[in-house]
């Protein structure tokens, strides 16, 4: 297990589980162990009636800088990718209860795409969302290539996922990626308040409403696999390896 993900069920928020990324010294970059810890939490709470809503939070000033670059580089150098990332994405995509997230600051790569699977995201006004997949010689993941065009249309999806443009908080809200923008100190309280509101609703009706709104999960799972095949191939490319090495070398 890892200390870099903290799972809590705060007494003050009955029915709410919090999954907190807690690796601020590395901008909450997500390692294989962190994915595994999040998957274990989601799998356990998915069938636990004591949990009605799950919340993702990061640290002050940083939600996540995305997948750990040294894991990418290790795979590019011939190491095993493991199944942790895919297991997490599938646990996320098939989670049956409402997911709420709170972002303050950086949200890069999976730090952005995780919110596509959430039902309500609160972001601070200094937040920035960015998926530099193509700049790293990679491709979109987490079914983002399916979900982002649905949310914001092709041109903005292309800007986010292919061009790697930064979406500042107001643009992210306007594009439908986040529900509300608040001042940084208010992010956690507003996020937990949103979770509390959902936790008080009749859980069965809420689960059915959510399932209807989310649509066909099999399509999402198929896209996760399709993207992952390209992603694995790209990770082994010379241009991706050069991009990871450049990041590791930077001064
Ligand atoms: N993987 C591993 N380590 C990461 C990381 C990542 N994705 N992002 C940041 N870190 C580490 C840095 O290596 C640094 O570690 P060090 O202090 O041991 O050198 C620490 O976090 C702080 O990062 P730093 O780059 O010094 O902070 P910054 O404020 O100048 O820049 C970022 C922050 C997030 C803009 C920059 O780190 C970055 O571009 N990270 C990569 C983001 C990315 O491309 N993710 C993959 C998306 S698919």
Tab-separated table of C-alpha atoms in Angstrom, residues 6-192:
chain	number	residue	atom	x	y	z
A	6	UNK	CA	-5.445	8.756	1.752
A	7	UNK	CA	-8.866	7.139	1.999
A	8	UNK	CA	-11.183	8.647	4.584
A	9	UNK	CA	-14.813	8.447	5.594
A	10	UNK	CA	-15.137	11.709	7.537
A	11	UNK	CA	-17.551	11.531	10.468
A	12	UNK	CA	-18.804	15.018	9.688
A	13	UNK	CA	-19.886	13.846	6.220
A	14	UNK	CA	-21.969	10.685	6.647
A	15	UNK	CA	-22.079	8.480	3.542
A	16	UNK	CA	-19.119	10.251	1.932
A	17	UNK	CA	-15.801	8.616	1.112
A	18	UNK	CA	-12.810	10.807	0.280
A	19	UNK	CA	-9.954	9.619	-1.920
A	20	UNK	CA	-7.176	12.170	-1.530
A	21	UNK	CA	-4.028	12.328	-3.646
A	22	UNK	CA	-1.257	13.035	-1.181
A	23	UNK	CA	2.097	13.309	-2.910
A	24	UNK	CA	2.459	17.083	-3.010
A	25	UNK	CA	6.254	17.003	-3.254
A	26	UNK	CA	5.782	15.419	-6.708
A	27	UNK	CA	2.731	17.487	-7.614
A	28	UNK	CA	0.543	14.442	-6.874
A	29	UNK	CA	1.931	12.564	-9.882
A	30	UNK	CA	0.212	9.177	-9.792
A	31	UNK	CA	2.295	6.010	-9.433
A	32	UNK	CA	1.215	2.429	-10.020
A	33	UNK	CA	0.805	1.943	-6.255
A	34	UNK	CA	-1.439	5.015	-6.085
A	35	UNK	CA	-3.663	3.720	-8.908
A	36	UNK	CA	-3.885	0.375	-7.090
A	37	UNK	CA	-4.885	2.077	-3.828
A	38	UNK	CA	-7.608	4.084	-5.585
A	39	UNK	CA	-8.906	0.981	-7.364
A	40	UNK	CA	-9.084	-0.918	-4.071
A	41	UNK	CA	-11.030	1.929	-2.477
A	42	UNK	CA	-13.474	2.221	-5.388
A	43	UNK	CA	-14.003	-1.532	-5.556
A	44	UNK	CA	-14.699	-1.770	-1.831
A	45	UNK	CA	-17.030	1.224	-1.613
A	46	UNK	CA	-18.956	0.337	-4.780
A	47	UNK	CA	-20.738	-2.460	-2.919
A	48	UNK	CA	-20.669	-0.916	0.565
A	49	UNK	CA	-24.031	0.673	1.428
A	50	UNK	CA	-22.295	2.879	4.009
A	51	UNK	CA	-20.770	4.861	1.120
A	52	UNK	CA	-23.195	6.859	-0.993
A	53	UNK	CA	-20.829	9.285	-2.706
A	54	UNK	CA	-17.082	9.238	-3.379
A	55	UNK	CA	-15.013	12.396	-3.575
A	56	UNK	CA	-11.612	12.934	-5.223
A	57	UNK	CA	-9.405	15.663	-3.777
A	58	UNK	CA	-5.779	16.685	-4.237
A	59	UNK	CA	-3.568	19.109	-2.348
A	60	UNK	CA	-3.549	22.846	-1.949
A	61	UNK	CA	-2.482	24.300	-5.308
A	62	UNK	CA	-2.291	20.969	-7.093
A	63	UNK	CA	-4.817	18.309	-7.962
A	64	UNK	CA	-2.392	16.146	-9.974
A	65	UNK	CA	0.431	16.461	-12.522
A	66	UNK	CA	-0.780	13.241	-14.115
A	67	UNK	CA	0.826	9.866	-14.494
A	68	UNK	CA	4.241	9.524	-12.899
A	69	UNK	CA	6.793	10.253	-15.626
A	70	UNK	CA	9.332	7.780	-14.282
A	71	UNK	CA	6.747	5.003	-14.685
A	72	UNK	CA	6.245	6.112	-18.294
A	73	UNK	CA	10.008	6.124	-18.849
A	74	UNK	CA	10.439	2.681	-17.217
A	75	UNK	CA	7.874	1.246	-19.623
A	76	UNK	CA	9.445	3.042	-22.585
A	77	UNK	CA	12.757	1.414	-21.611
A	78	UNK	CA	11.186	-2.054	-21.819
A	79	UNK	CA	9.686	-2.492	-18.326
A	80	UNK	CA	6.216	-3.812	-17.615
A	81	UNK	CA	3.330	-1.342	-17.562
A	82	UNK	CA	1.300	-3.545	-15.230
A	83	UNK	CA	-2.476	-3.438	-15.147
A	84	UNK	CA	-2.846	-0.754	-12.449
A	85	UNK	CA	-3.805	2.121	-14.730
A	86	UNK	CA	-6.342	0.152	-16.751
A	87	UNK	CA	-7.798	-1.450	-13.622
A	88	UNK	CA	-8.277	2.018	-12.147
A	89	UNK	CA	-9.869	3.464	-15.286
A	90	UNK	CA	-12.312	0.561	-15.459
A	91	UNK	CA	-13.178	0.781	-11.759
A	92	UNK	CA	-13.804	4.498	-12.296
A	93	UNK	CA	-15.919	4.005	-15.420
A	94	UNK	CA	-18.059	1.281	-13.829
A	95	UNK	CA	-18.492	2.908	-10.418
A	96	UNK	CA	-22.196	2.892	-9.628
A	97	UNK	CA	-22.419	5.805	-7.189
A	98	UNK	CA	-22.001	9.544	-7.661
A	99	UNK	CA	-18.430	10.799	-7.956
A	100	UNK	CA	-17.598	14.374	-6.978
A	101	UNK	CA	-14.195	16.047	-7.370
A	102	UNK	CA	-12.486	19.176	-6.129
A	103	UNK	CA	-9.567	20.786	-7.967
A	104	UNK	CA	-7.249	23.513	-6.786
A	105	UNK	CA	-4.469	24.381	-9.236
A	106	UNK	CA	-2.817	21.943	-11.624
A	107	UNK	CA	-4.854	19.199	-13.244
A	108	UNK	CA	-2.747	17.522	-15.928
A	109	UNK	CA	-3.273	14.349	-17.963
A	110	UNK	CA	-5.272	11.901	-15.857
A	111	UNK	CA	-5.564	14.825	-13.421
A	112	UNK	CA	-7.956	16.267	-16.016
A	113	UNK	CA	-9.518	13.145	-17.521
A	114	UNK	CA	-10.537	11.653	-14.156
A	115	UNK	CA	-13.198	14.385	-13.891
A	116	UNK	CA	-14.915	13.137	-17.056
A	117	UNK	CA	-16.106	10.237	-14.923
A	118	UNK	CA	-17.270	12.516	-12.132
A	119	UNK	CA	-20.765	13.927	-11.808
A	120	UNK	CA	-19.798	17.237	-10.238
A	121	UNK	CA	-16.411	18.970	-10.227
A	122	UNK	CA	-15.674	22.110	-8.229
A	123	UNK	CA	-12.521	24.003	-9.240
A	124	UNK	CA	-10.703	26.957	-7.770
A	125	UNK	CA	-10.312	30.042	-9.929
A	126	UNK	CA	-6.572	29.369	-10.217
A	127	UNK	CA	-7.081	25.859	-11.612
A	128	UNK	CA	-5.775	24.834	-14.987
A	129	UNK	CA	-6.677	21.739	-16.944
A	130	UNK	CA	-4.269	20.366	-19.524
A	131	UNK	CA	-3.668	17.081	-21.344
A	132	UNK	CA	-0.288	17.264	-23.107
A	133	UNK	CA	-0.699	13.760	-24.556
A	134	UNK	CA	0.453	14.605	-28.073
A	135	UNK	CA	3.341	16.766	-26.819
A	136	UNK	CA	4.552	13.636	-25.026
A	137	UNK	CA	4.007	11.650	-28.255
A	138	UNK	CA	1.074	9.872	-26.561
A	139	UNK	CA	-2.664	9.706	-27.214
A	140	UNK	CA	-5.776	10.476	-25.131
A	141	UNK	CA	-6.811	7.989	-22.424
A	142	UNK	CA	-9.595	7.261	-19.916
A	143	UNK	CA	-12.160	7.266	-22.772
A	144	UNK	CA	-11.513	11.002	-23.069
A	145	UNK	CA	-11.546	10.714	-26.876
A	146	UNK	CA	-15.179	9.592	-26.569
A	147	UNK	CA	-16.362	11.705	-23.636
A	148	UNK	CA	-14.734	15.094	-24.259
A	149	UNK	CA	-16.237	15.704	-27.736
A	150	UNK	CA	-19.641	14.824	-26.256
A	151	UNK	CA	-19.208	17.344	-23.481
A	152	UNK	CA	-17.742	20.264	-25.410
A	153	UNK	CA	-17.898	19.540	-29.152
A	154	UNK	CA	-15.098	18.646	-31.543
A	155	UNK	CA	-13.142	21.877	-31.744
A	156	UNK	CA	-12.735	22.401	-28.030
A	157	UNK	CA	-12.093	18.673	-27.567
A	158	UNK	CA	-9.353	18.895	-30.183
A	159	UNK	CA	-7.861	21.922	-28.416
A	160	UNK	CA	-7.801	20.068	-25.101
A	161	UNK	CA	-6.859	16.554	-26.172
A	162	UNK	CA	-4.835	16.964	-29.358
A	163	UNK	CA	-3.384	20.486	-29.264
A	164	UNK	CA	-2.749	20.267	-25.509
A	165	UNK	CA	-4.122	23.766	-24.879
A	166	UNK	CA	-4.524	24.918	-21.286
A	167	UNK	CA	-8.111	25.372	-20.133
A	168	UNK	CA	-8.185	27.844	-17.275
A	169	UNK	CA	-10.996	27.428	-14.751
A	170	UNK	CA	-13.525	29.788	-16.415
A	171	UNK	CA	-13.050	28.142	-19.809
A	172	UNK	CA	-13.275	24.693	-18.226
A	173	UNK	CA	-16.570	25.680	-16.632
A	174	UNK	CA	-17.891	27.189	-19.813
A	175	UNK	CA	-16.899	24.020	-21.713
A	176	UNK	CA	-18.805	21.840	-19.244
A	177	UNK	CA	-15.762	20.193	-17.670
A	178	UNK	CA	-16.463	21.683	-14.246
A	179	UNK	CA	-19.685	22.675	-12.524
A	180	UNK	CA	-18.542	25.620	-10.423
A	181	UNK	CA	-15.515	27.854	-9.899
A	182	UNK	CA	-14.793	29.113	-6.396
A	183	UNK	CA	-11.954	30.802	-4.502
A	184	UNK	CA	-9.096	28.408	-3.579
A	185	UNK	CA	-9.860	28.203	0.167
A	186	UNK	CA	-13.471	27.232	-0.597
A	187	UNK	CA	-12.749	24.246	-2.858
A	188	UNK	CA	-12.782	21.495	-0.258
A	189	UNK	CA	-15.781	22.795	1.674
A	190	UNK	CA	-17.822	23.311	-1.525
A	191	UNK	CA	-16.841	19.889	-2.843
A	192	UNK	CA	-17.816	18.159	0.393
